[in-house]
Amino acid sequence: MGDARRYHPLSSPFRMKRGGELHGARVAYETWGTLAPARDNAILILTGLSPSAHAAANAEDPTPGWWEAMIGPGRAFDTDRFFVVCVNSLGSDKGSTCAASIDPATGTPYRLTFPELSLEDVANAAYEAVTDGLGIMRLACLVGCSMGGMSALAYMLLHPGSVRTHISVDTAPQAQPFAIAIRSLQREAIRLDPHWHGGQYDGDEWPEHGMSIARKLGVITYRSAMEWNGRFARIRLDSDERDGSSPFGFEFQVESYLEGHARRFNRQFDPNSYLYLSRASDWFDVAEYGDGDVMRGLARIHVDEALVIGVSTDILFPLEQQETIAKGLGAAGARVDFVALDSPQGHDAFLVDIENYSRAIGGFLGKIR
Amino acid sequence: MGDARRYHPLSSPFRMKRGGELHGARVAYETWGTLAPARDNAILILTGLSPSAHAAANAEDPTPGWWEAMIGPGRAFDTDRFFVVCVNSLGSDKGSTCAASIDPATGTPYRLTFPELSLEDVANAAYEAVTDGLGIMRLACLVGCSMGGMSALAYMLLHPGSVRTHISVDTAPQAQPFAIAIRSLQREAIRLDPHWHGGQYDGDEWPEHGMSIARKLGVITYRSAMEWNGRFARIRLDSDERDGSSPFGFEFQVESYLEGHARRFNRQFDPNSYLYLSRASDWFDVAEYGDGDVMRGLARIHVDEALVIGVSTDILFPLEQQETIAKGLGAAGARVDFVALDSPQGHDAFLVDIENYSRAIGGFLGKIR
């Protein structure tokens, strides 16, 4: 298996929204399909907190990507027609410069000396990769999922005229207190782990317990109670799958399901980078661009057409927030399709309910010229 | 301030449902109002996981109780008419025998040698206090809130004929996987805290971090996103209220709100006892009494009248579960009032939305003879 990642060196210094700057920073990205000579068929995908730029298999890396079923010839993101780019968020450890990267000024990892990260920085870094790196001055479509949906709003606010159409997936114009509370608790679990060592963990001493709790809490809020009633109900583990004789060991299937998720995540994501991206999600607020008003902020985004998708079972980014985005973009002049799904999988539906998301996204992209 | 608690010594040995027995165990309780000579005006309240038996002020302890506004002369639980009893759950550390109690066999605290606790044990202990202790063979009304609602179902299943009417508040006939997942994560946070020491913590080394995470996760799931949107929105703390210069310190009001809850809870509840009661809540399942079927289990409960209250914003005990209880009790022959509230406060509404709960409960009790 090769590595399909390419890297775009960011402008240096790369100035961060909240102060500070990066020198010699870069973002990783991958592409699928062919850029048309007029450079007018490009789709950029901005991701949620944890995925890499490897959204789908490609020649260099044939392993399935995190949105595999959506990207390819004849799929919703039809690579026979579109040139699809996925950029790994600045601050993520999947190839882009992040808290685990070496600070060229010191020769040691940034860790907590990494400057405060905002989703505007994530958006600006992706913008540089698309424009300076790939020479694409106007995207046929900008797509953002979850956290990436907020980064996408930042992208359009900061770079007017750079996006023709927009697809907003399971996201929000600002973090609400329930989502802030969940993320705050995830960060606290990591920071309270004695092995976090104020961000100075190393291979031997890694905040695995904190990351495990953070991940499990993530999975709980990414899915929905309804799905779990059907999927796990009160099914017990076989006795040989249980962990020991304590009454507090895992006994129900839902408990081992969460443990499996935590094990697959642990050591796969840098804890400090997780903290930075998590806090960046709290901070994002379209209202900052509208004198404190979300709708006035959204009114500053001008695209021709938009598709806004949300799920009624999403507790982290509730459907009302997608409705607000749809209304705001519509009021600003876009033709907006608002698709409210009843998928049982909650916030993660876009990763699971491929049938409905394919239909909505494929249908929308099929209409745009 | 005096101590209003009285204690009922349980039968010895007190046999536990899942095996094991307690010797010389007791439960704490408090009372309000006067028991009628016919002993037919008693209301028993079974509590959620953390409250004590001090549901309201009384002569011995004038401090406000956890359901203060509901209990007293002219209030929903009208003590001019009813004799109200609140029993502290067996396994809770508010006066009843629990994991922090001294095991008479060893002279040291049980800690994890406490036998596995079930809500059936909680119910049986309360039943002994009411019958053997107070001589009340038939309750005018059995009330259960949250976990106490499940204990109340156990009480009626195990002691047919002992209850005339029933009030079921924000509870469930069985734990669903979302609730199990949340509680599992709360227990994990405590058990992973190095200061838990396998249950052998002492005053100097206390699993405060784990208890803090557990409590915050509790508060997040006890309330509702809707309430918090109105209450906290994205309001920031004043700079002098923030904790230091880290980007991960508390910045939003919702974060300090959770921290305040955690601080008030920490060292106020024994961590091992919390683990036992939490796991008991996972285990409870009315279906065990109905050959694996919840409705058949509920069919074995016979009361004259029942009031079942739930809240549409409750994510821990969703409204559908109260609806199931109402249907099941109705199918078994009770006259049932089902009250579905839209209180914004989520699961905790019964502690906050006193107006609606007073109206429903006061109205129901006013009708019963």
CSV table of C-alpha atoms in Angstrom, one decimal, chain B residues 15-232:
chain,number,residue,atom,x,y,z
B,15,ARG,CA,-30.7,-12.0,51.3
B,16,MET,CA,-29.7,-10.3,48.1
B,17,LYS,CA,-31.3,-11.1,44.8
B,18,ARG,CA,-28.0,-11.9,43.0
B,19,GLY,CA,-26.5,-13.9,45.8
B,20,GLY,CA,-24.9,-13.0,49.1
B,21,GLU,CA,-26.5,-11.6,52.2
B,22,LEU,CA,-26.1,-8.7,54.6
B,23,HIS,CA,-26.0,-9.0,58.4
B,24,GLY,CA,-27.2,-6.2,60.6
B,25,ALA,CA,-28.0,-4.0,57.7
B,26,ARG,CA,-30.4,-1.0,57.9
B,27,VAL,CA,-32.1,1.7,55.9
B,28,ALA,CA,-32.5,5.3,56.8
B,29,TYR,CA,-35.9,7.0,56.3
B,30,GLU,CA,-37.7,10.2,57.1
B,31,THR,CA,-41.4,11.0,57.4
B,32,TRP,CA,-43.8,13.9,57.2
B,33,GLY,CA,-47.4,14.2,58.3
B,34,THR,CA,-49.3,11.8,60.6
B,35,LEU,CA,-50.1,8.1,60.0
B,36,ALA,CA,-53.9,7.6,60.3
B,37,PRO,CA,-55.0,5.1,62.9
B,38,ALA,CA,-56.1,2.8,60.0
B,39,ARG,CA,-52.6,3.1,58.6
B,40,ASP,CA,-54.2,3.7,55.2
B,41,ASN,CA,-52.8,7.2,54.3
B,42,ALA,CA,-49.2,6.4,53.7
B,43,ILE,CA,-47.2,7.5,50.6
B,44,LEU,CA,-43.7,6.0,50.1
B,45,ILE,CA,-41.3,7.8,47.9
B,46,LEU,CA,-38.4,5.9,46.3
B,47,THR,CA,-35.6,8.1,45.1
B,48,GLY,CA,-33.2,8.5,42.2
B,49,LEU,CA,-29.6,7.4,42.5
B,50,SER,CA,-28.1,10.2,44.6
B,51,PRO,CA,-30.8,11.8,46.8
B,52,SER,CA,-31.1,11.0,50.5
B,53,ALA,CA,-34.3,10.4,52.5
B,54,HIS,CA,-34.4,14.1,53.3
B,55,ALA,CA,-37.0,14.9,50.6
B,56,ALA,CA,-38.3,18.0,52.6
B,57,ALA,CA,-37.7,19.9,55.8
B,58,ASN,CA,-39.2,18.6,59.0
B,59,ALA,CA,-39.0,19.4,62.7
B,60,GLU,CA,-35.8,17.5,63.2
B,61,ASP,CA,-34.0,18.9,60.1
B,62,PRO,CA,-35.4,22.2,58.8
B,63,THR,CA,-33.0,22.4,55.9
B,64,PRO,CA,-34.8,22.2,52.5
B,65,GLY,CA,-35.0,18.7,51.0
B,66,TRP,CA,-34.5,17.6,47.5
B,67,TRP,CA,-38.3,17.7,46.7
B,68,GLU,CA,-39.0,20.5,49.2
B,69,ALA,CA,-41.7,22.3,47.1
B,70,MET,CA,-43.7,19.2,46.7
B,71,ILE,CA,-44.1,18.0,50.3
B,72,GLY,CA,-46.0,19.8,53.0
B,73,PRO,CA,-49.4,21.0,54.1
B,74,GLY,CA,-51.4,22.0,51.0
B,75,ARG,CA,-48.6,20.9,48.7
B,76,ALA,CA,-48.8,18.2,46.0
B,77,PHE,CA,-48.0,15.6,48.7
B,78,ASP,CA,-50.3,17.1,51.2
B,79,THR,CA,-49.1,16.3,54.7
B,80,ASP,CA,-52.4,17.4,56.1
B,81,ARG,CA,-53.9,14.3,54.6
B,82,PHE,CA,-51.0,11.9,53.9
B,83,PHE,CA,-48.3,10.4,55.9
B,84,VAL,CA,-45.2,10.6,53.6
B,85,VAL,CA,-42.2,8.3,53.9
B,86,CYS,CA,-39.0,8.6,52.0
B,87,VAL,CA,-36.5,5.7,52.3
B,88,ASN,CA,-32.9,6.0,51.4
B,89,SER,CA,-32.0,3.2,49.0
B,90,LEU,CA,-30.1,0.2,50.3
B,91,GLY,CA,-26.6,0.6,48.9
B,92,SER,CA,-26.7,4.4,49.1
B,93,ASP,CA,-24.4,6.1,51.6
B,94,LYS,CA,-27.0,8.5,53.0
B,95,GLY,CA,-27.6,6.5,56.1
B,96,SER,CA,-28.4,3.1,54.6
B,97,THR,CA,-26.0,0.1,54.6
B,98,CYS,CA,-23.8,0.4,51.6
B,99,ALA,CA,-20.3,-0.4,50.2
B,100,ALA,CA,-18.8,2.2,52.6
B,101,SER,CA,-20.4,0.5,55.7
B,102,ILE,CA,-18.5,-1.7,58.1
B,103,ASP,CA,-18.9,-5.4,57.3
B,104,PRO,CA,-19.6,-6.9,60.8
B,105,ALA,CA,-17.8,-10.0,59.7
B,106,THR,CA,-14.5,-8.2,59.3
B,107,GLY,CA,-14.8,-4.9,61.1
B,108,THR,CA,-13.7,-3.1,58.0
B,109,PRO,CA,-15.7,-1.4,55.2
B,110,TYR,CA,-17.2,-3.7,52.6
B,111,ARG,CA,-15.9,-1.7,49.6
B,112,LEU,CA,-16.0,-4.2,46.7
B,113,THR,CA,-16.9,-7.1,48.9
B,114,PHE,CA,-20.4,-5.7,49.2
B,115,PRO,CA,-22.7,-8.2,47.5
B,116,GLU,CA,-24.0,-7.3,44.1
B,117,LEU,CA,-26.9,-4.9,44.5
B,118,SER,CA,-30.1,-5.0,42.5
B,119,LEU,CA,-33.1,-2.6,42.6
B,120,GLU,CA,-35.1,-5.6,43.9
B,121,ASP,CA,-32.9,-5.4,47.0
B,122,VAL,CA,-33.6,-1.7,47.2
B,123,ALA,CA,-37.3,-2.4,47.0
B,124,ASN,CA,-37.2,-5.2,49.5
B,125,ALA,CA,-35.4,-3.1,52.0
B,126,ALA,CA,-37.9,-0.3,51.7
B,127,TYR,CA,-40.7,-2.8,52.0
B,128,GLU,CA,-39.3,-4.0,55.3
B,129,ALA,CA,-39.0,-0.5,56.6
B,130,VAL,CA,-42.6,0.3,55.6
B,131,THR,CA,-44.2,-3.0,56.8
B,132,ASP,CA,-42.1,-4.3,59.7
B,133,GLY,CA,-40.9,-0.8,60.7
B,134,LEU,CA,-44.0,1.4,60.4
B,135,GLY,CA,-46.7,-1.3,60.3
B,136,ILE,CA,-48.1,-0.2,57.0
B,137,MET,CA,-49.3,-3.2,55.1
B,138,ARG,CA,-50.8,-1.3,52.2
B,139,LEU,CA,-49.5,1.9,50.8
B,140,ALA,CA,-52.1,4.5,49.7
B,141,CYS,CA,-49.5,5.4,47.0
B,142,LEU,CA,-46.1,4.3,46.0
B,143,VAL,CA,-44.0,7.0,44.2
B,144,GLY,CA,-40.8,6.4,42.3
B,145,CYS,CA,-38.6,9.0,40.6
B,146,SER,CA,-35.9,8.1,38.0
B,147,MET,CA,-34.0,5.0,39.4
B,148,GLY,CA,-36.6,5.0,42.2
B,149,GLY,CA,-39.3,4.5,39.6
B,150,MET,CA,-37.6,1.2,38.7
B,151,SER,CA,-37.3,0.3,42.3
B,152,ALA,CA,-41.0,1.0,42.7
B,153,LEU,CA,-41.9,-1.4,39.8
B,154,ALA,CA,-39.7,-4.0,41.6
B,155,TYR,CA,-41.6,-3.3,44.8
B,156,MET,CA,-45.0,-3.9,43.2
B,157,LEU,CA,-43.8,-7.0,41.4
B,158,LEU,CA,-42.3,-8.6,44.5
B,159,HIS,CA,-45.1,-7.6,46.9
B,160,PRO,CA,-48.4,-7.9,45.2
B,161,GLY,CA,-51.3,-6.3,47.1
B,162,SER,CA,-49.0,-3.9,49.0
B,163,VAL,CA,-49.8,-0.8,46.9
B,164,ARG,CA,-53.1,0.8,46.2
B,165,THR,CA,-52.0,3.5,43.7
B,166,HIS,CA,-48.8,4.3,42.0
B,167,ILE,CA,-47.0,7.4,40.7
B,168,SER,CA,-44.3,6.8,38.2
B,169,VAL,CA,-42.0,9.7,37.5
B,170,ASP,CA,-39.4,10.0,34.7
B,171,THR,CA,-38.5,6.4,34.7
B,172,ALA,CA,-38.4,3.2,32.7
B,173,PRO,CA,-39.4,-0.5,32.8
B,174,GLN,CA,-35.8,-1.5,31.9
B,175,ALA,CA,-32.5,0.2,31.1
B,176,GLN,CA,-32.0,0.9,27.4
B,177,PRO,CA,-28.5,0.7,25.8
B,178,PHE,CA,-28.1,4.5,25.7
B,179,ALA,CA,-28.6,4.8,29.4
B,180,ILE,CA,-26.4,1.7,30.0
B,181,ALA,CA,-23.7,3.3,27.8
B,182,ILE,CA,-23.7,6.6,29.8
B,183,ARG,CA,-23.6,4.8,33.1
B,184,SER,CA,-20.9,2.4,31.9
B,185,LEU,CA,-18.8,5.4,31.0
B,186,GLN,CA,-19.4,7.1,34.4
B,187,ARG,CA,-18.3,3.9,36.1
B,188,GLU,CA,-15.2,3.7,33.9
B,189,ALA,CA,-14.2,7.3,34.7
B,190,ILE,CA,-14.3,6.4,38.4
B,191,ARG,CA,-12.6,3.0,38.0
B,192,LEU,CA,-9.8,4.4,35.8
B,193,ASP,CA,-9.0,7.2,38.3
B,194,PRO,CA,-5.7,6.0,39.8
B,195,HIS,CA,-7.0,7.3,43.2
B,196,TRP,CA,-9.9,4.8,43.1
B,197,HIS,CA,-7.3,2.1,44.0
B,198,GLY,CA,-9.6,-0.8,43.1
B,199,GLY,CA,-12.1,0.6,45.6
B,200,GLN,CA,-9.6,1.0,48.4
B,201,TYR,CA,-9.4,4.9,48.3
B,202,ASP,CA,-9.3,6.8,51.6
B,203,GLY,CA,-9.6,10.4,52.6
B,204,ASP,CA,-6.2,11.4,51.2
B,205,GLU,CA,-6.5,9.5,48.0
B,206,TRP,CA,-10.0,9.9,46.6
B,207,PRO,CA,-11.1,9.4,43.0
B,208,GLU,CA,-12.2,13.0,42.6
B,209,HIS,CA,-11.3,13.3,39.0
B,210,GLY,CA,-13.4,10.2,38.1
B,211,MET,CA,-16.3,11.4,40.2
B,212,SER,CA,-16.1,14.8,38.6
B,213,ILE,CA,-16.3,13.3,35.1
B,214,ALA,CA,-19.1,11.0,36.2
B,215,ARG,CA,-21.1,13.8,37.7
B,216,LYS,CA,-20.7,16.1,34.8
B,217,LEU,CA,-21.8,13.4,32.4
B,218,GLY,CA,-24.8,12.8,34.7
B,219,VAL,CA,-25.7,16.5,34.7
B,220,ILE,CA,-25.4,16.6,30.9
B,221,THR,CA,-27.8,13.7,30.4
B,222,TYR,CA,-30.1,14.8,33.2
B,223,ARG,CA,-30.8,18.2,31.5
B,224,SER,CA,-31.6,19.0,27.9
B,225,ALA,CA,-29.9,20.8,25.0
B,226,MET,CA,-33.0,22.9,24.6
B,227,GLU,CA,-32.9,24.3,28.1
B,228,TRP,CA,-29.2,25.1,27.8
B,229,ASN,CA,-29.6,27.0,24.5
B,230,GLY,CA,-31.8,29.4,26.4
B,231,ARG,CA,-29.9,29.4,29.6
B,232,PHE,CA,-26.2,29.4,28.6
